[in-house]
mmCIF file of C-alpha atoms in Angstrom:
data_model
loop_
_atom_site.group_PDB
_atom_site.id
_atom_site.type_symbol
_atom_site.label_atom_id
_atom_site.label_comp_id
_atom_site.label_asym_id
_atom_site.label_seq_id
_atom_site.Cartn_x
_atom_site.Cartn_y
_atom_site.Cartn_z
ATOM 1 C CA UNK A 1 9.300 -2.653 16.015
ATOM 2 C CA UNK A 2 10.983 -5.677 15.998
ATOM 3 C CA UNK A 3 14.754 -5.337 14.811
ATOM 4 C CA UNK A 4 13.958 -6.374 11.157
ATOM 5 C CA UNK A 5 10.679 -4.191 10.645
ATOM 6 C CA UNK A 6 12.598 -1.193 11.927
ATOM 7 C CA UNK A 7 15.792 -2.274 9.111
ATOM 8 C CA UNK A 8 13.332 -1.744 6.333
ATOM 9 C CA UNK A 9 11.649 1.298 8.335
ATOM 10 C CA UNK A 10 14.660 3.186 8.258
ATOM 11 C CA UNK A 11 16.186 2.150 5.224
ATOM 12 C CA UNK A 12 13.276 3.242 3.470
ATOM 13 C CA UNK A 13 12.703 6.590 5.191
ATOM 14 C CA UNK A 14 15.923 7.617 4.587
ATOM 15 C CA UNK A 15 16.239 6.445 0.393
ATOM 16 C CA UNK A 16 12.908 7.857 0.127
ATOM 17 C CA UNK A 17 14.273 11.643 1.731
ATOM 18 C CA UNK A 18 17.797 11.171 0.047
ATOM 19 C CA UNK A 19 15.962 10.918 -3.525
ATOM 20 C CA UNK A 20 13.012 13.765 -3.103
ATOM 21 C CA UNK A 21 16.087 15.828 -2.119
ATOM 22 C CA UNK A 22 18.340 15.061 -5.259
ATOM 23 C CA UNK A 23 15.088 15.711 -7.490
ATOM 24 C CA UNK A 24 14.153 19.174 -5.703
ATOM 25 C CA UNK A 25 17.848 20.080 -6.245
ATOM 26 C CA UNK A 26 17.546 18.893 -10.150
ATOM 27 C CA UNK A 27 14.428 20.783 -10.781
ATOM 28 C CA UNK A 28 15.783 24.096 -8.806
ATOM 29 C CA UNK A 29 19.125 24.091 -11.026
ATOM 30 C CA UNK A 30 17.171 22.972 -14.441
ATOM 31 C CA UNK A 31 13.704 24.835 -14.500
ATOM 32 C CA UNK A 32 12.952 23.670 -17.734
ATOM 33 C CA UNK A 33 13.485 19.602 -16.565
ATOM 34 C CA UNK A 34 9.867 20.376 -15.306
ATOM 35 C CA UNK A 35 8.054 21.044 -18.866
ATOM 36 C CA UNK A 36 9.897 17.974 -19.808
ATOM 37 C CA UNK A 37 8.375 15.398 -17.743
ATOM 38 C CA UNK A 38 6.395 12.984 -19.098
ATOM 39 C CA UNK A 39 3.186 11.778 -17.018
ATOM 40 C CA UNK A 40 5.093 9.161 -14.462
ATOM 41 C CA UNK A 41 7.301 11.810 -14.152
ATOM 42 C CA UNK A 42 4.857 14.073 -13.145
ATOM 43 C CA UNK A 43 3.084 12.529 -10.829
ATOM 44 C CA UNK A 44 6.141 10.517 -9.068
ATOM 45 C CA UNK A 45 7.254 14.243 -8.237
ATOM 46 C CA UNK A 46 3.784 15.280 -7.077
ATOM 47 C CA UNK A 47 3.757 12.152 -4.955
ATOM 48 C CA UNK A 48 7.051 12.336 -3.237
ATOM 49 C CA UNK A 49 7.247 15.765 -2.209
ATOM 50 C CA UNK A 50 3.641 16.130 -0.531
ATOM 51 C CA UNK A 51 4.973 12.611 1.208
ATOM 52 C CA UNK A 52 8.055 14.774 1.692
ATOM 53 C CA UNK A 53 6.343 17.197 3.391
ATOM 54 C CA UNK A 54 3.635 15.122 5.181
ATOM 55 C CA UNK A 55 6.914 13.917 6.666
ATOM 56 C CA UNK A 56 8.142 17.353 8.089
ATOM 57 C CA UNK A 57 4.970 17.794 9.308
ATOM 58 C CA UNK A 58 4.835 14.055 11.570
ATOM 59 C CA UNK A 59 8.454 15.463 12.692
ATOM 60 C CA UNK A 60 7.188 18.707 13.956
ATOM 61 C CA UNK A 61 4.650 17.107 15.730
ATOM 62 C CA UNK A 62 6.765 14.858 17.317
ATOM 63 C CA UNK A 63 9.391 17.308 18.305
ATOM 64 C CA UNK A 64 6.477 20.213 19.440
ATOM 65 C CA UNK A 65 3.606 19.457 22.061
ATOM 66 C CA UNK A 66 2.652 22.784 21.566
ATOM 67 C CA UNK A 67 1.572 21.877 18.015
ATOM 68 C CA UNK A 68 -0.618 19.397 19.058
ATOM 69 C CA UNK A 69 -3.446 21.111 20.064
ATOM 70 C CA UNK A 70 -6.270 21.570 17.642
ATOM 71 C CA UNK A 71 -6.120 25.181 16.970
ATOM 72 C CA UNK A 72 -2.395 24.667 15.833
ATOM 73 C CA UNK A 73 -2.927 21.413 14.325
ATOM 74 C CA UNK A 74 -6.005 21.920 12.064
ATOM 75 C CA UNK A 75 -3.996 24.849 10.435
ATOM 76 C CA UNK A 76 -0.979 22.993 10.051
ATOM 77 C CA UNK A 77 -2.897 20.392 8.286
ATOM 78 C CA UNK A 78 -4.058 22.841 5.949
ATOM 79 C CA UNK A 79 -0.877 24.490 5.396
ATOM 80 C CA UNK A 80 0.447 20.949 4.599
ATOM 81 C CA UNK A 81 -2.302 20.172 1.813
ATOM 82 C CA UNK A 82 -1.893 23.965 0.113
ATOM 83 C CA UNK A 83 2.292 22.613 0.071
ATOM 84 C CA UNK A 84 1.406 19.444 -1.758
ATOM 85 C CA UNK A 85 -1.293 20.936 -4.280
ATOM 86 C CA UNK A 86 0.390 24.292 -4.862
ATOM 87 C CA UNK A 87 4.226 23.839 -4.748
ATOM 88 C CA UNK A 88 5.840 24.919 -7.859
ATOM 89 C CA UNK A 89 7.554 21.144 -8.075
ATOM 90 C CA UNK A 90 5.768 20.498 -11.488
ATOM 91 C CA UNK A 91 4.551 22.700 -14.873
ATOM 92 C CA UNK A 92 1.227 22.938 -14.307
ATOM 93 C CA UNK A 93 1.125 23.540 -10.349
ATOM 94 C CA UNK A 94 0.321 20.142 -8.905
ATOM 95 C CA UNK A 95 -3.010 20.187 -8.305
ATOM 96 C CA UNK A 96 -3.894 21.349 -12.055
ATOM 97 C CA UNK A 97 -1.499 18.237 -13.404
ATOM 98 C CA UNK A 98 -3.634 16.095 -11.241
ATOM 99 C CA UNK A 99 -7.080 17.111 -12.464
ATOM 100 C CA UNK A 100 -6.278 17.288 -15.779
ATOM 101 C CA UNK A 101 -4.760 13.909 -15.463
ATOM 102 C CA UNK A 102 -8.020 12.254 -14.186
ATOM 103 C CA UNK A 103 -10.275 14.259 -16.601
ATOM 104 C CA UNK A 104 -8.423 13.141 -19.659
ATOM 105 C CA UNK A 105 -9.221 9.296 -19.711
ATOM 106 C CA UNK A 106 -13.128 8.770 -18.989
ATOM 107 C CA UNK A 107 -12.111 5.145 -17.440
ATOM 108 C CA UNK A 108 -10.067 6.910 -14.998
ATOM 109 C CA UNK A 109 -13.363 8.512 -13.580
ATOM 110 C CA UNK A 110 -15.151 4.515 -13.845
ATOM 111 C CA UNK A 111 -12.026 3.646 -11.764
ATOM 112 C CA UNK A 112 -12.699 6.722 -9.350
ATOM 113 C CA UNK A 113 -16.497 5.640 -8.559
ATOM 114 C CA UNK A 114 -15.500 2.099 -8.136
ATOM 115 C CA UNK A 115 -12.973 3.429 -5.637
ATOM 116 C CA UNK A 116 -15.550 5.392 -4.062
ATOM 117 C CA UNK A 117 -17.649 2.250 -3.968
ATOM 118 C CA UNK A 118 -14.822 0.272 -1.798
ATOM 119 C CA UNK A 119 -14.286 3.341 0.669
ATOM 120 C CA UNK A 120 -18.093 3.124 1.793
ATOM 121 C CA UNK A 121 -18.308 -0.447 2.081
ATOM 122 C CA UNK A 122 -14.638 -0.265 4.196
ATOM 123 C CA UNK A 123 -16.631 2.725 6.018
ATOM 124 C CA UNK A 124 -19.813 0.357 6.434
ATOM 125 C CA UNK A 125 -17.789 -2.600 7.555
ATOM 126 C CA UNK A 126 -16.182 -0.350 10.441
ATOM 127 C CA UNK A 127 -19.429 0.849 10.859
ATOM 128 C CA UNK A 128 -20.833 -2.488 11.595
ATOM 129 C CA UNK A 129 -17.631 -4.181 13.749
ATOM 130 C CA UNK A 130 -18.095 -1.188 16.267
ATOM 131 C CA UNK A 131 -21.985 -1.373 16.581
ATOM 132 C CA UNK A 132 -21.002 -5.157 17.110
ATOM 133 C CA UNK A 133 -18.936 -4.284 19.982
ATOM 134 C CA UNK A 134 -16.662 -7.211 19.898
ATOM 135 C CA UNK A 135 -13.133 -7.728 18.839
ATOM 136 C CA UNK A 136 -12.540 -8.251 15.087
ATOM 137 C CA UNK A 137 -12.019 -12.075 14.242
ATOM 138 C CA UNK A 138 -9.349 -13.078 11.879
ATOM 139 C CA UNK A 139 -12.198 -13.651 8.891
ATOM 140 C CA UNK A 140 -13.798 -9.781 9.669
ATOM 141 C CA UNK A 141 -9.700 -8.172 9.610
ATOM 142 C CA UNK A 142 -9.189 -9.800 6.367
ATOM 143 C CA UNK A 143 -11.928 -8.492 4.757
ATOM 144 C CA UNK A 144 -9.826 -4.889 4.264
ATOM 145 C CA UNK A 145 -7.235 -7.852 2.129
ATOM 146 C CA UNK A 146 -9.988 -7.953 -0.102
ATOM 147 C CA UNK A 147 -10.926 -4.543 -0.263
ATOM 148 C CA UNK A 148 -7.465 -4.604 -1.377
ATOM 149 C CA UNK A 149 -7.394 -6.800 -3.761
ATOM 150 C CA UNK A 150 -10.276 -4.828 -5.559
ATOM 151 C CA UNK A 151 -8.345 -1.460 -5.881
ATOM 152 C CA UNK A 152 -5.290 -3.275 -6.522
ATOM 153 C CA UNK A 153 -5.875 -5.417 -9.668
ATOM 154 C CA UNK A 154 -8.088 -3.459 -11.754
ATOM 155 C CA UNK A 155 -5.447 -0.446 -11.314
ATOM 156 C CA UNK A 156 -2.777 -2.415 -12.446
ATOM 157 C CA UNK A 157 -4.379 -3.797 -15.621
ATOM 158 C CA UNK A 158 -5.715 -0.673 -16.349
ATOM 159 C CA UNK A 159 -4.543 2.167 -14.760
ATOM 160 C CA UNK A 160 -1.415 1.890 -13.382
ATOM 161 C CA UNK A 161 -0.049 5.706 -13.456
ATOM 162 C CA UNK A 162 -3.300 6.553 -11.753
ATOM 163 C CA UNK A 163 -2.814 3.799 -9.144
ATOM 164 C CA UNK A 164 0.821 5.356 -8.617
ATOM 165 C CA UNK A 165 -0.693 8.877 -7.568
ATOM 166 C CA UNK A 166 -4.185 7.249 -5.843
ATOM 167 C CA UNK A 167 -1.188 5.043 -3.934
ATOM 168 C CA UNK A 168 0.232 8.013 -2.288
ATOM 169 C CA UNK A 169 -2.724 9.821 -1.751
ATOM 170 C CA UNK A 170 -3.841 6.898 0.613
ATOM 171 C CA UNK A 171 -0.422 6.751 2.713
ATOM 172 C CA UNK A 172 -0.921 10.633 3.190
ATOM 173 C CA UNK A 173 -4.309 9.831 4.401
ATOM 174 C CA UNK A 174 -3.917 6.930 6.463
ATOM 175 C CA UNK A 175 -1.077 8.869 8.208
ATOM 176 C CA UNK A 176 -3.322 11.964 8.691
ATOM 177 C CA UNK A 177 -6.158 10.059 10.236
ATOM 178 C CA UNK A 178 -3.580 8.044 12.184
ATOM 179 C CA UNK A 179 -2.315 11.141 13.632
ATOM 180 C CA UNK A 180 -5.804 12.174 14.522
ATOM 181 C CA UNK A 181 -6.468 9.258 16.375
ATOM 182 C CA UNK A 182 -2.749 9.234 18.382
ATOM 183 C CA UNK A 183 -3.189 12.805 18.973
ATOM 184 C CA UNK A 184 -6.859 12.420 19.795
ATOM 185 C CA UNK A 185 -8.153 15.631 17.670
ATOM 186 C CA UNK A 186 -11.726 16.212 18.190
ATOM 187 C CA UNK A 187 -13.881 15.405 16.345
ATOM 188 C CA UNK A 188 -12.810 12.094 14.775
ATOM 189 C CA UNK A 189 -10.081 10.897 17.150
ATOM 190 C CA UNK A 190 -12.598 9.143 19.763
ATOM 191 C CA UNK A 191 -13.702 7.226 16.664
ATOM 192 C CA UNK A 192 -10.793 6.325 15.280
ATOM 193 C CA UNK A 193 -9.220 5.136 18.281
ATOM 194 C CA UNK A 194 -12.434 2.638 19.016
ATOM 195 C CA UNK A 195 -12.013 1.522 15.190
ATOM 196 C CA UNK A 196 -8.757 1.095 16.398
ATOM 197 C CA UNK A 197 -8.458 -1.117 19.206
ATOM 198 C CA UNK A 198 -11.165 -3.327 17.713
ATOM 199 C CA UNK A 199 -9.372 -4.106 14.126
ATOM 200 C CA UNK A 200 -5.635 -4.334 16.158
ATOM 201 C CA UNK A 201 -3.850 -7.611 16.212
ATOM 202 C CA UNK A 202 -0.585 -8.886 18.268
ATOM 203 C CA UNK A 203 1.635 -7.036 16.270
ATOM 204 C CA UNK A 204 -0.063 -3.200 17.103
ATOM 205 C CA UNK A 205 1.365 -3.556 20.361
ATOM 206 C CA UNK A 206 2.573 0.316 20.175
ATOM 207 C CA UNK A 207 0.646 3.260 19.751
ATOM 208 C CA UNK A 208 1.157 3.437 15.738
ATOM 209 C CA UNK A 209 -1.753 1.574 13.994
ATOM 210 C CA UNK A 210 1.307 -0.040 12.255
ATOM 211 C CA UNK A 211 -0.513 -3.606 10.818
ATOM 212 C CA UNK A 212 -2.887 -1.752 8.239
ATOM 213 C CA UNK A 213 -0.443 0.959 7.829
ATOM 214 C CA UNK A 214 1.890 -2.016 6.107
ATOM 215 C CA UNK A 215 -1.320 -3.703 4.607
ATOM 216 C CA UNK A 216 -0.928 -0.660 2.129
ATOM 217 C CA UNK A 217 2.872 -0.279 2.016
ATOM 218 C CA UNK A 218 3.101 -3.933 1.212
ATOM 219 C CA UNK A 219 0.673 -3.607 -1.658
ATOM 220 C CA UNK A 220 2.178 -0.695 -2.951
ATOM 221 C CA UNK A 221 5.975 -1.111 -2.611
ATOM 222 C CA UNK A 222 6.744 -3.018 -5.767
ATOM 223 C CA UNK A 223 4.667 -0.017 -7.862
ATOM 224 C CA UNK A 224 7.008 2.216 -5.846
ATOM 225 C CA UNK A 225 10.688 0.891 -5.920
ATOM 226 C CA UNK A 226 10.203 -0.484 -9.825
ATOM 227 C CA UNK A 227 11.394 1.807 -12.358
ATOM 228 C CA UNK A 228 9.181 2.157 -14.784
ATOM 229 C CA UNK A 229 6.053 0.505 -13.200
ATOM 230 C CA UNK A 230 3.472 1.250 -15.886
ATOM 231 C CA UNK A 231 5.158 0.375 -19.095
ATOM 232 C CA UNK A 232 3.406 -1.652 -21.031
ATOM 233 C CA UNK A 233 3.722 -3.611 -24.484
ATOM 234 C CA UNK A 234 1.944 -3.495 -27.975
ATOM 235 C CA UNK A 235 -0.820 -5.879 -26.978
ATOM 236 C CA UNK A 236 -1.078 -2.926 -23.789
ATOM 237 C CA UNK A 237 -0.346 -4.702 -21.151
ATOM 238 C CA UNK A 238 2.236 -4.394 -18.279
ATOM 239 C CA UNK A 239 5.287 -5.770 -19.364
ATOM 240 C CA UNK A 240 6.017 -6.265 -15.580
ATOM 241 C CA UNK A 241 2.299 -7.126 -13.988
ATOM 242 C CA UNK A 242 3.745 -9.888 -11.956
ATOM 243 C CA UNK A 243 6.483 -8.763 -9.865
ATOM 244 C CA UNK A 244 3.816 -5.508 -9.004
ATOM 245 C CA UNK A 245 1.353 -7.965 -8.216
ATOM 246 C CA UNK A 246 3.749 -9.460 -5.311
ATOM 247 C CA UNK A 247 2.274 -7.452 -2.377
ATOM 248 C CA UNK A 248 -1.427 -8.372 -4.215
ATOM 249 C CA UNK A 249 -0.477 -12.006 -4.682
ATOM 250 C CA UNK A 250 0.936 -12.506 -1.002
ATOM 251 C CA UNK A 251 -0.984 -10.432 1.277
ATOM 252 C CA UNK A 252 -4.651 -10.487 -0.709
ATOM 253 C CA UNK A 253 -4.569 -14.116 -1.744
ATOM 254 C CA UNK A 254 -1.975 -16.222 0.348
ATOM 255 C CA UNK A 255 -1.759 -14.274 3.674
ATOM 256 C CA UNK A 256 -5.814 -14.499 3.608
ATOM 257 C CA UNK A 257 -6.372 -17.871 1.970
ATOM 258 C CA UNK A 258 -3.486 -19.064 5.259
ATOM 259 C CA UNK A 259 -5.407 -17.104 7.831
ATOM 260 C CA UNK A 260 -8.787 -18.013 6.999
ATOM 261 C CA UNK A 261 -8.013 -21.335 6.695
ATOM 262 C CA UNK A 262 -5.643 -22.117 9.129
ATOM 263 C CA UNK A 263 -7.381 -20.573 11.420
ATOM 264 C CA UNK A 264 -10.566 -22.732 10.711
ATOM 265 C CA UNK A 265 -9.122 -26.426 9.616
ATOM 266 C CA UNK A 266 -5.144 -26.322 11.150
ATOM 267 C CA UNK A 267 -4.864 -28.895 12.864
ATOM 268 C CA UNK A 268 -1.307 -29.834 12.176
ATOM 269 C CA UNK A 269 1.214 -27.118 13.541
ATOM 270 C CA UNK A 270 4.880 -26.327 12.374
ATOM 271 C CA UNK A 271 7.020 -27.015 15.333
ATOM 272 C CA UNK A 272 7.381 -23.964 17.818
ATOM 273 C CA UNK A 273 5.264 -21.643 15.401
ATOM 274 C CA UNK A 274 1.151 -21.077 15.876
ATOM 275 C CA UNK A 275 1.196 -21.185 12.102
ATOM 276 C CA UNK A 276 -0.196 -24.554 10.640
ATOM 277 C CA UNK A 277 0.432 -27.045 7.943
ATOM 278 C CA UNK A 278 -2.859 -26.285 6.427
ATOM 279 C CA UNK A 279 -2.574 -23.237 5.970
ATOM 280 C CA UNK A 280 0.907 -23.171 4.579
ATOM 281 C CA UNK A 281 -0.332 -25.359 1.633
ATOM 282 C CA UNK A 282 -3.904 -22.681 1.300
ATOM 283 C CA UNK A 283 -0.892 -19.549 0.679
ATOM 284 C CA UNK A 284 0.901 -21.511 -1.825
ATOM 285 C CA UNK A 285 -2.678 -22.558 -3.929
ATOM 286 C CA UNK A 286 -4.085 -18.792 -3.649
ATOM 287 C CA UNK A 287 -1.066 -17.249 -4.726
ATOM 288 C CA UNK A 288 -0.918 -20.089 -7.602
ATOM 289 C CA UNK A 289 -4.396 -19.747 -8.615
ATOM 290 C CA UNK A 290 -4.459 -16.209 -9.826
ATOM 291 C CA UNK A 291 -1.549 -16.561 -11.008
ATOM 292 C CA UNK A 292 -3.293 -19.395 -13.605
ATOM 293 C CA UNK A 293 -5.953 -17.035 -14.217
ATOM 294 C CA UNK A 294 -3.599 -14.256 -15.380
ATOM 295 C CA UNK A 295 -2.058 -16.829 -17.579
ATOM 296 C CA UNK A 296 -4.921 -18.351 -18.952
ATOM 297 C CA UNK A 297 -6.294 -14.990 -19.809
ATOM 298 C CA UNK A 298 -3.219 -13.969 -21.637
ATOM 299 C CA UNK A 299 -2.708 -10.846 -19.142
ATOM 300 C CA UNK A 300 1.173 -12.461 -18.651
ATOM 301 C CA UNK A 301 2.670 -14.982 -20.615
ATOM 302 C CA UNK A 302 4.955 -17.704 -18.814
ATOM 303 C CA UNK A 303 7.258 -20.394 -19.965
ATOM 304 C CA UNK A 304 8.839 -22.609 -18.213
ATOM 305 C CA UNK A 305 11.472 -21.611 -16.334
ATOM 306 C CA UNK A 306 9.510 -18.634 -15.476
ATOM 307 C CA UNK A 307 6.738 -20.698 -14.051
ATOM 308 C CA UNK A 308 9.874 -22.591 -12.193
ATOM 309 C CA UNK A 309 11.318 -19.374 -10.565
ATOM 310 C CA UNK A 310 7.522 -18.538 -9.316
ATOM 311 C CA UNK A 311 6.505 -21.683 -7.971
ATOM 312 C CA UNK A 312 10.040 -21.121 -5.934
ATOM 313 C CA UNK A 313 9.145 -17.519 -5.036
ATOM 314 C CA UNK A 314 5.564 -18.794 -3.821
ATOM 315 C CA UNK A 315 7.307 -21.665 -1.826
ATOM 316 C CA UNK A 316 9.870 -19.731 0.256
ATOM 317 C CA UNK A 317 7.157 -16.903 0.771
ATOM 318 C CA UNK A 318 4.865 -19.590 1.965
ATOM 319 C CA UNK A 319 7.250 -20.685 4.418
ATOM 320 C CA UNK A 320 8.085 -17.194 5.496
ATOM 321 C CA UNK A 321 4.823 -16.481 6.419
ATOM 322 C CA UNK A 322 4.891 -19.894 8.402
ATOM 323 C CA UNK A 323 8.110 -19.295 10.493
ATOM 324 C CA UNK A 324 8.470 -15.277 10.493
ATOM 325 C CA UNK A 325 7.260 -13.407 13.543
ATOM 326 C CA UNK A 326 7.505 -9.882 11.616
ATOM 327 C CA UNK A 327 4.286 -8.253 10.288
ATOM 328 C CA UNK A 328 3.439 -10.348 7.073
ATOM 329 C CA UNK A 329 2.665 -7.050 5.218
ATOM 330 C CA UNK A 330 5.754 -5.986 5.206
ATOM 331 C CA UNK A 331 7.782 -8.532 4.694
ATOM 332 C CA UNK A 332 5.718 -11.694 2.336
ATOM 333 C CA UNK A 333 5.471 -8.817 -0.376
ATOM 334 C CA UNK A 334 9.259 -7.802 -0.527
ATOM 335 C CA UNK A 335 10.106 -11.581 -0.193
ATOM 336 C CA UNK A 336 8.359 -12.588 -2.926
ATOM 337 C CA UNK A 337 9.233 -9.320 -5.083
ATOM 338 C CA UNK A 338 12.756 -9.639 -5.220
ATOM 339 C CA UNK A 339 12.266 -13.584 -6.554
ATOM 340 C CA UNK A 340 9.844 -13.241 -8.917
ATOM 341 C CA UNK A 341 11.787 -9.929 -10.342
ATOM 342 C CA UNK A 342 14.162 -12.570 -11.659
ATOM 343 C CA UNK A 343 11.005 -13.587 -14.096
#
């Protein structure tokens, strides 16, 4: 980690622990604060304590060798999935408030299939990059932007509370099957650890698979550290779609759009930085354009001084991702948050 990257680490480790902690001791002193939840509620306390425990488990791995081998391990895991389904944290148990929650809305379930539909062609596209036995290019890694993009934008403008939970559900996972591949458990960690080393950029330099990792933090951050993320107005929308667009808006669009096209047609280079010109001026238009779109199909309305602070936001976060030597994902997306937040 550089210095910065291991700031926000830390800082956000330890908020994250120090607030599941002062909610388990709420709901242990006031039982009934659990039949009183309303849905965010809900599944913001599903979400946080199996992350809670996913946590205890990464620690006990770290501070046991003897838990790594597969007999202990594959129980563990299982142990750590019948915690964050069947702890008494909410009224029903967890995994009945879940189910219920994606039965009761039939677009959840259109949602859910064209979910499905992104995890096999991410599945095919790893499929494909390791038959090709070749390091990923800069065009083939941000692909998984895009993939992003997809599950990102059609939760927020329509299923934002189901986003929330399908959020955390993918950090649990993407730390499970990183811990498989570290750990090399049989019989996926082989695989994972080819998929691996042939999607890794400069900045996976250790032996945490840290770039993609961010990819989703970034994305998801502003839905996590709003309060309130899914409140919407009497037209239905989200009152606050932009600022939880920032990690979309930066990574998906400009980070891409700058990568794809610097890469390709920079020729002019900021001084002491590989970054170029070119593809400064492709992260401010991508981030721009959608914004336009949302706009122009009423999904956010902007006046002017709104449109002022984001042209601002997109302008310092274009010039971040120019000059910083921190992993983009992490950092363009909280930039760019905290601006537009002013909105």
């Amino acid at each position: 980690f550089t210095y910065g990257e291991a700031s926000i680490l830390t800082q956000g480790i330890f908020l994250f622990v120090m607030n599941t902690l002062i909610m388990g001791y709420h709901l242990v002193l006031h039982e009934p604060a659990k039949e009183s939840m309303n849905e965010m509620q809900t599944l913001g306390t599903i979400m946080m304590f199996a992350l809670l425990w996913l946590l205890l488990v990464c620690s006990s791995l770290l501070a046991c060798q003897f838990l790594r081998k597969p007999f202990i391990f594959y129980p563990i895991m299982m142990t750590f999935v019948a915690a964050a389904t069947l702890a008494p944290v909410t009224k029903p148990l967890p995994v009945i408030a879940v189910f219920e929650f994606i039965f009761r809305d039939q677009m959840r379930l259109y949602i859910i299939l064209f979910y499905v539909a992104l995890v096999i062609a991410t599945v095919a596209v790893v499929c494909w990059q390791l038959r090709n036995a070749q390091h990923a290019t800069t065009s083939v890694r941000k692909l998984f932007h895009i993939f992003m993009v997809l599950v990102y934008i059609p939760g927020l403008l329509y299923e934002c509370a189901f986003l929330y939970i399908a959020s955390g559900v993918a950090m649990a996972l993407i730390t499970i099957f990183d811990l498989l591949r570290i750990l090399k458990m049989p019989p996926l960690g082989e695989i994972l650890e080819k998929a691996f080393h042939s999607f890794a950029d400069e900045k996976d330099a250790g032996i945490i698979a840290f770039t993609p990792m961010c990819l989703l933090i970034g994305c998801s951050l502003p839905l996590w550290i709003m309060p309130c993320p899914c409140n919407t107005n009497e037209h239905g929308l989200n009152v606050k779609l932009l600022p939880l667009l920032s990690g979309i808006l930066t990574i998906g669009f400009g980070d891409t759009a700058a990568s794809v096209i610097g890469s390709k047609y920079g020729r002019h280079k900021w001084r002491n930085s590989s970054r170029s010109i070119e593809g400064t001026v492709a992260f401010t238009l991508y981030v721009l354009l959608p914004i336009i779109i949302f706009n122009l199909m009423e999904f956010v309305q902007l006046n002017a001084l709104q449109w002022l602070i984001i042209i601002v936001a997109t302008l310092i976060s274009a010039l971040v991702e120019a000059r910083t030597d921190q992993i983009d994902n992490l950092v363009l997306p909280l930039v760019f948050y905290i601006i537009i937040s002013l909105c």
